[in-house]
Short mmCIF file of C-alpha atoms and ligand atoms in Angstrom, two decimals:
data_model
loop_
_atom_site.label_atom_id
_atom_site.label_comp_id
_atom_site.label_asym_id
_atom_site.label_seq_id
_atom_site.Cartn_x
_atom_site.Cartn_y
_atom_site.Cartn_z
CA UNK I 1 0.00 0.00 0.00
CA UNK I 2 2.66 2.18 1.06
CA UNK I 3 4.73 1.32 -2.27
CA UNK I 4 1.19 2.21 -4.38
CA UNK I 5 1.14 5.48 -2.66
CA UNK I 6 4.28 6.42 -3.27
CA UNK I 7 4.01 5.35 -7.20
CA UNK I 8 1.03 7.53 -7.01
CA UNK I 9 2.51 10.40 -6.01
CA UNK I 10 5.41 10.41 -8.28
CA UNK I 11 3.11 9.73 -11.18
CA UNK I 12 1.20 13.05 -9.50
CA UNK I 13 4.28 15.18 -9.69
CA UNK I 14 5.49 13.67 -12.96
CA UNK I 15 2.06 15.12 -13.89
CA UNK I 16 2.16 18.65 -12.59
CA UNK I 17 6.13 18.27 -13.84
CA UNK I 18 4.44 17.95 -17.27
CA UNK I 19 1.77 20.25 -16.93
CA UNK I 20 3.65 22.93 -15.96
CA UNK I 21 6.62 22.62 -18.49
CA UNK I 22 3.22 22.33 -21.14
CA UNK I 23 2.12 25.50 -19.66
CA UNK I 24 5.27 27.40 -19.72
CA UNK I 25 5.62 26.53 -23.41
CA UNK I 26 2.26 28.10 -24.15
CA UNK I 27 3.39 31.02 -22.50
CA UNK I 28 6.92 31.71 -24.33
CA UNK I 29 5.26 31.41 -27.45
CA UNK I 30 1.37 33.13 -26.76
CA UNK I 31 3.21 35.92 -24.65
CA UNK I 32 5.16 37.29 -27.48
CA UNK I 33 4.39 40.66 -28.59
CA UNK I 34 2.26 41.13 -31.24
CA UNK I 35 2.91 43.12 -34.78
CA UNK I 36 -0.23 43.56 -35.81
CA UNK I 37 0.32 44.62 -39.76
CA UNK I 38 -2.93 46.18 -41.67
CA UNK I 39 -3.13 45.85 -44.99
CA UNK I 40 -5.80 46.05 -48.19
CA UNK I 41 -5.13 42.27 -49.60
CA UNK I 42 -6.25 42.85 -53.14
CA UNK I 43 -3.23 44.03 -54.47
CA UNK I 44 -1.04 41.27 -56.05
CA UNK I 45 1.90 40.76 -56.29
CA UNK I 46 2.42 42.34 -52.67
CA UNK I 47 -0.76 41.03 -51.01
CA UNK I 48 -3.22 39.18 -52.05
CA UNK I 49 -5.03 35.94 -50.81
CA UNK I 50 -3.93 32.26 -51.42
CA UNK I 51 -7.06 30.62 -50.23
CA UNK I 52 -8.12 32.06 -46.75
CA UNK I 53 -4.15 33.43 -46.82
CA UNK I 54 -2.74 36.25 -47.12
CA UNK I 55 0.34 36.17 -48.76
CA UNK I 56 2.96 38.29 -51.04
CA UNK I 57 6.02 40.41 -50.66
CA UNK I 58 4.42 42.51 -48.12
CA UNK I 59 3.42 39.72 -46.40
CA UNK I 60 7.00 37.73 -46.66
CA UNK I 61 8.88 40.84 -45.25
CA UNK I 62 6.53 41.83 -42.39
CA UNK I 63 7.23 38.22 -41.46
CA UNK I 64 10.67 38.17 -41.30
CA UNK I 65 10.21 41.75 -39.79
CA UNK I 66 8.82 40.05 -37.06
CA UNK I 67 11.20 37.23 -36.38
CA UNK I 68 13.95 39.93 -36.39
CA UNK I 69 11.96 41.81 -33.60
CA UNK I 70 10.84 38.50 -31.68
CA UNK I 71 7.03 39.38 -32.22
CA UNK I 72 4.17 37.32 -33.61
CA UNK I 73 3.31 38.59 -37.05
CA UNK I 74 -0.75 39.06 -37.08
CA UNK I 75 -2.27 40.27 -40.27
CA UNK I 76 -5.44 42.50 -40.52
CA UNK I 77 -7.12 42.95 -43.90
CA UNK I 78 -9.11 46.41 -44.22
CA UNK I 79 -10.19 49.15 -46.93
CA UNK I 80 -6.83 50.65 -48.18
CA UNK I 81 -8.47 53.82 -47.04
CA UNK I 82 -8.62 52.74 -43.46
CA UNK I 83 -4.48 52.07 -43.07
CA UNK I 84 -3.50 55.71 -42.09
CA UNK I 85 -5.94 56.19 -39.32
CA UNK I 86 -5.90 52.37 -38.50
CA UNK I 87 -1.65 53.46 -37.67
CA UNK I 88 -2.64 57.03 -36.46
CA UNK I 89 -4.97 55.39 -33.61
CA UNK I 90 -2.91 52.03 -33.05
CA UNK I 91 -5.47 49.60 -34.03
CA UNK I 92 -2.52 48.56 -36.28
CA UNK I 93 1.23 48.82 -35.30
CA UNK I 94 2.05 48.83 -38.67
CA UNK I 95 0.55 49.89 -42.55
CA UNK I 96 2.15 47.75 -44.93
CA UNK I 97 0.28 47.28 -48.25
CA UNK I 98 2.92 48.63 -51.32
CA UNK I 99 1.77 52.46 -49.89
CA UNK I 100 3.59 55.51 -51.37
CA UNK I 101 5.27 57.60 -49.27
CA UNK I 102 3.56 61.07 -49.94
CA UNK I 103 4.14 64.32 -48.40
CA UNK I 104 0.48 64.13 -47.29
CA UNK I 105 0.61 61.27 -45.46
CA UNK I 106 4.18 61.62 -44.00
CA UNK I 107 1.58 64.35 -41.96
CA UNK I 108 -0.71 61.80 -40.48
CA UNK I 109 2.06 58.74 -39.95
CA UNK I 110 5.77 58.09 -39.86
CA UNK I 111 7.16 56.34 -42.96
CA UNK I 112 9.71 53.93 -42.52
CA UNK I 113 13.28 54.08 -45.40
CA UNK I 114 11.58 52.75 -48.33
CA UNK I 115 11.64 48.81 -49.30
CA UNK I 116 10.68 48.73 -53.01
CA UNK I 117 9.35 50.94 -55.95
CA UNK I 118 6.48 51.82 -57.17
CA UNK I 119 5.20 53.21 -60.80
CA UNK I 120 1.59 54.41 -61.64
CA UNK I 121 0.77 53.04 -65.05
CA UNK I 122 -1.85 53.41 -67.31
CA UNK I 123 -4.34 50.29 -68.34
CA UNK I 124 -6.44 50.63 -71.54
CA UNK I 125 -8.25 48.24 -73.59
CA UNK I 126 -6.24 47.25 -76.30
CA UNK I 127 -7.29 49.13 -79.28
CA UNK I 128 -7.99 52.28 -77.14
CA UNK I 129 -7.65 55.55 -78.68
CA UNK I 130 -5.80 56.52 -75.33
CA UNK I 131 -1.91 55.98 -76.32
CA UNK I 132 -0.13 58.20 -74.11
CA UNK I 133 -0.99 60.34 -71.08
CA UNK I 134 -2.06 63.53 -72.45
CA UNK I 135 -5.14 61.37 -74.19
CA UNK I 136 -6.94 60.94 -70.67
CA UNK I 137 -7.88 64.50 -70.94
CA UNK I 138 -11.70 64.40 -71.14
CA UNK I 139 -11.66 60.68 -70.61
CA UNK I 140 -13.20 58.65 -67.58
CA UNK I 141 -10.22 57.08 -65.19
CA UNK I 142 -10.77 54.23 -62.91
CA UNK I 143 -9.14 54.49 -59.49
CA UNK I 144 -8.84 52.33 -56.60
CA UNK I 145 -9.94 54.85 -53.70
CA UNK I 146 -7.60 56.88 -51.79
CA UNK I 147 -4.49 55.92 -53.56
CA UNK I 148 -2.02 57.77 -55.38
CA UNK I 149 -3.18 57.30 -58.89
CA UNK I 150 -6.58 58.62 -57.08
CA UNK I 151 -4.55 61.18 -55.70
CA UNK I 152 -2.67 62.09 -58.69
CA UNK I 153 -4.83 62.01 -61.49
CA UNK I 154 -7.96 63.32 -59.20
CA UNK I 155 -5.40 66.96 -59.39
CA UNK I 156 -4.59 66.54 -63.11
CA UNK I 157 -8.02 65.53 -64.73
CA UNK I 158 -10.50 66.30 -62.20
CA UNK I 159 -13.21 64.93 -60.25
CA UNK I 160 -15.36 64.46 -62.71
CA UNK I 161 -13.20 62.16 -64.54
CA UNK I 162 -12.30 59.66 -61.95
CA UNK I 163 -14.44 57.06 -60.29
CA UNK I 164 -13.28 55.56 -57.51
CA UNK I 165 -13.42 52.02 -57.29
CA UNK I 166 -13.12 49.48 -53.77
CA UNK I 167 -10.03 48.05 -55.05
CA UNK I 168 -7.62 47.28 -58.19
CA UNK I 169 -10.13 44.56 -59.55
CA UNK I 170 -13.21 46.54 -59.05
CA UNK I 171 -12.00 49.53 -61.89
CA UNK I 172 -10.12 46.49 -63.82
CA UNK I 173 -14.00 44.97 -64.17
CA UNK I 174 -15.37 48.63 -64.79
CA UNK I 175 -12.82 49.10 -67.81
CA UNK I 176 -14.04 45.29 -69.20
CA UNK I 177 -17.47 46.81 -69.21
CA UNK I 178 -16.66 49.91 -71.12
CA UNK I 179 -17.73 52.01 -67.49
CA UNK I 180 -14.34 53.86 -67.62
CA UNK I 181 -11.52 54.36 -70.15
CA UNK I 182 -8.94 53.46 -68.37
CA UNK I 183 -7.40 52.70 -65.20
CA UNK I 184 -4.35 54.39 -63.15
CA UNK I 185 -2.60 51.80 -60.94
CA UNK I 186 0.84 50.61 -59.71
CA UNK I 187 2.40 48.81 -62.26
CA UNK I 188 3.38 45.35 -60.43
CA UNK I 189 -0.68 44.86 -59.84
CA UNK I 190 -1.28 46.35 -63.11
CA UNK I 191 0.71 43.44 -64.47
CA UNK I 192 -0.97 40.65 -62.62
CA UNK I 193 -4.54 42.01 -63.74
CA UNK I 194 -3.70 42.44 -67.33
CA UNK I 195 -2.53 38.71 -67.10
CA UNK I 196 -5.31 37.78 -65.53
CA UNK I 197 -8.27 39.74 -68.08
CA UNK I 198 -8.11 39.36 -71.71
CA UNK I 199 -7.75 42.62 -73.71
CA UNK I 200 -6.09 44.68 -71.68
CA UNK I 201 -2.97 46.38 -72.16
CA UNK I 202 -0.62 48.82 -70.30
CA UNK I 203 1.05 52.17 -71.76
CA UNK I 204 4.37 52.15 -71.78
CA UNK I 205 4.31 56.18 -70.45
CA UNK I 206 4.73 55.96 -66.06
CA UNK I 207 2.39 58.23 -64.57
CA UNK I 208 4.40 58.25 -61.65
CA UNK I 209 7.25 57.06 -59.75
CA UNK I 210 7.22 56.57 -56.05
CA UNK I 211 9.09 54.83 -52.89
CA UNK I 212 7.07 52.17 -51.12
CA UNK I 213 7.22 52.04 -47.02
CA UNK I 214 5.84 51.09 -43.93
CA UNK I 215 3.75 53.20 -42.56
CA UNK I 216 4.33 53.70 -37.96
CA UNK I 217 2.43 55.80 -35.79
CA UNK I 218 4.30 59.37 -34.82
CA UNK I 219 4.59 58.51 -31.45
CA UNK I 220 5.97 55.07 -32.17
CA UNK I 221 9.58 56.00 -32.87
CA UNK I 222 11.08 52.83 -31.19
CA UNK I 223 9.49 50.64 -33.61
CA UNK I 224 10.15 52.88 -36.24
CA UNK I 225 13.64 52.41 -35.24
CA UNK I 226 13.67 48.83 -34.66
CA UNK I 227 11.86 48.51 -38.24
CA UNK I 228 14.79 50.38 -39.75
CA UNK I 229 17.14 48.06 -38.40
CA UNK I 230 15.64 45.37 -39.64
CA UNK I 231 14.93 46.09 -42.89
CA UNK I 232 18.46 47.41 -43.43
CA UNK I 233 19.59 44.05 -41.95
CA UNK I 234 16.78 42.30 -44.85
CA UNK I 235 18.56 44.33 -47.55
CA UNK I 236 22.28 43.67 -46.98
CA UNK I 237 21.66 39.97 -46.39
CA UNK I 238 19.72 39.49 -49.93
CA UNK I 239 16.19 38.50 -48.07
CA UNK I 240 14.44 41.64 -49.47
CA UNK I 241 15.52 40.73 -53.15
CA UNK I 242 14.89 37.30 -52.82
CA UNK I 243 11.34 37.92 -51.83
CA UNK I 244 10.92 40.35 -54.88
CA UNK I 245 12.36 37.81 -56.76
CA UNK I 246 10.29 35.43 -56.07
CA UNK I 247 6.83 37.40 -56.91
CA UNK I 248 8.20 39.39 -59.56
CA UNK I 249 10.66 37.26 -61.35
CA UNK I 250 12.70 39.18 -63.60
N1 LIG Q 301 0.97 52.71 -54.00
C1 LIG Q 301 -0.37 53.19 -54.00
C2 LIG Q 301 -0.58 54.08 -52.80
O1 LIG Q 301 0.15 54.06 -51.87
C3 LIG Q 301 -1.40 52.08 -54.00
C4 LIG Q 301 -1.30 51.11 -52.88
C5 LIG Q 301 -2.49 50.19 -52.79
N2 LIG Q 301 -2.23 49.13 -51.89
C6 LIG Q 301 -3.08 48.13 -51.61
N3 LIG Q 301 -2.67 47.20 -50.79
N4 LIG Q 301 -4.28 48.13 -52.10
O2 LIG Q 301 -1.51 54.83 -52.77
#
């Protein structure tokens, strides 16, 4: 009886041995700190979705952003238009989502050095009258809302020649069905939905040419700086390229 109890009570201990070891697993890995990243993920080649995934550049670097910084990479997928404030009021720690650094927003948000670039191109239907830039005048531009070619070509044309548009594949469908002329959007997305649509062609004229960054609340200058790091890190050792490479091979 004696020998039973005392079996018992190692097997107890072995138990609580286990438990506990189980437990402080969960915690090392659950307590990390969370990067919460907030994206639009309709914008392929840098995010996009691969099933109920979100994947893409953007994706791949905030991920190995994270590792660098020990945190737990969590992605949130919103309207584009939503990033800024989403940073501004910390519902996000960071924007990432192929965004241009503008003067504009560099008001609202910190930008972090710049990872890739970005061009605006022009998508017409192939056999459109429009063959350069100057032949948008008068003409009907599809834009996804609230980004630069929005921005951009909302100054030059006029508000009465753009219509804004959810995302990239929204104005992509609206220039299928003759609803606009043409559509103003960076060119490695413009790419992927040319492939993807029949018809469709891009002008060889850039409409613009811009940095790409990652957007970090004002007040958040340790991350910014940690970010930085990182990234600078990602580019010497080849990761950055490889990434790019990867989606975009050349
Ligand atoms: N580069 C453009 C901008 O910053 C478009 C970015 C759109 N990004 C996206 N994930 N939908 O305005």
């Amino acid at each position: 009886m004696k020998k039973l109890a005392k079996v018992l009570s190692l097997v107890m201990a072995l138990v609580l041995c286990l438990a506990l070891f189980s437990a402080c697993g969960a915690e090392k890995d659950g307590g990390k700190e969370k990067l919460i990243m907030g994206t639009n993920a309709a914008f392929p080649p840098y995010e996009y979705y691969d099933g109920d995934k979100i994947v893409g550049i953007d994706a791949e670097i905030a991920a190995l952003l994270a590792e660098k910084l020990g945190m737990e990479l969590e992605i949130t997928d919103m309207d584009f238009n939503g990033i800024i404030s989403a940073v501004q009021n910390g519902v996000v720690d960071i924007g990432l989502a192929g965004m241009t650094v503008t003067p504009k927003r560099l008001e609202s948000v910190n930008f972090s050095d710049p990872y890739a670039k970005g061009i605006q191109v022009v998508i017409v239907k192939e056999g459109s009258d429009i063959k350069a830039i100057k032949d948008l005048e008068g003409k009907l531009i599809g834009v996804q809302e609230a980004t630069t070619g929005d921005i951009y070509s909302t100054d030059e044309f006029g508000e009465g020649n753009i219509k804004r548009y959810q995302n990239g594949a929204a104005a992509i469908s609206a220039l299928q069905g003759d609803i606009v002329d043409a559509v103003i959007i960076d060119n490695e997305p413009a790419k992927a939905f040319v492939k993807e649509n029949k018809g469709l062609k891009i002008l060889e004229a850039h409409y613009a040419d811009e940095d790409y960054a990652i957007a970090v609340a004002k007040d958040n200058t340790e991350l910014l700086e940690k970010i930085n790091k990182a990234l600078d890190e990602l580019k010497a050792d080849g990761s950055i390229d490889k990434i790019v490479n990867k989606y975009i091979p050349s």
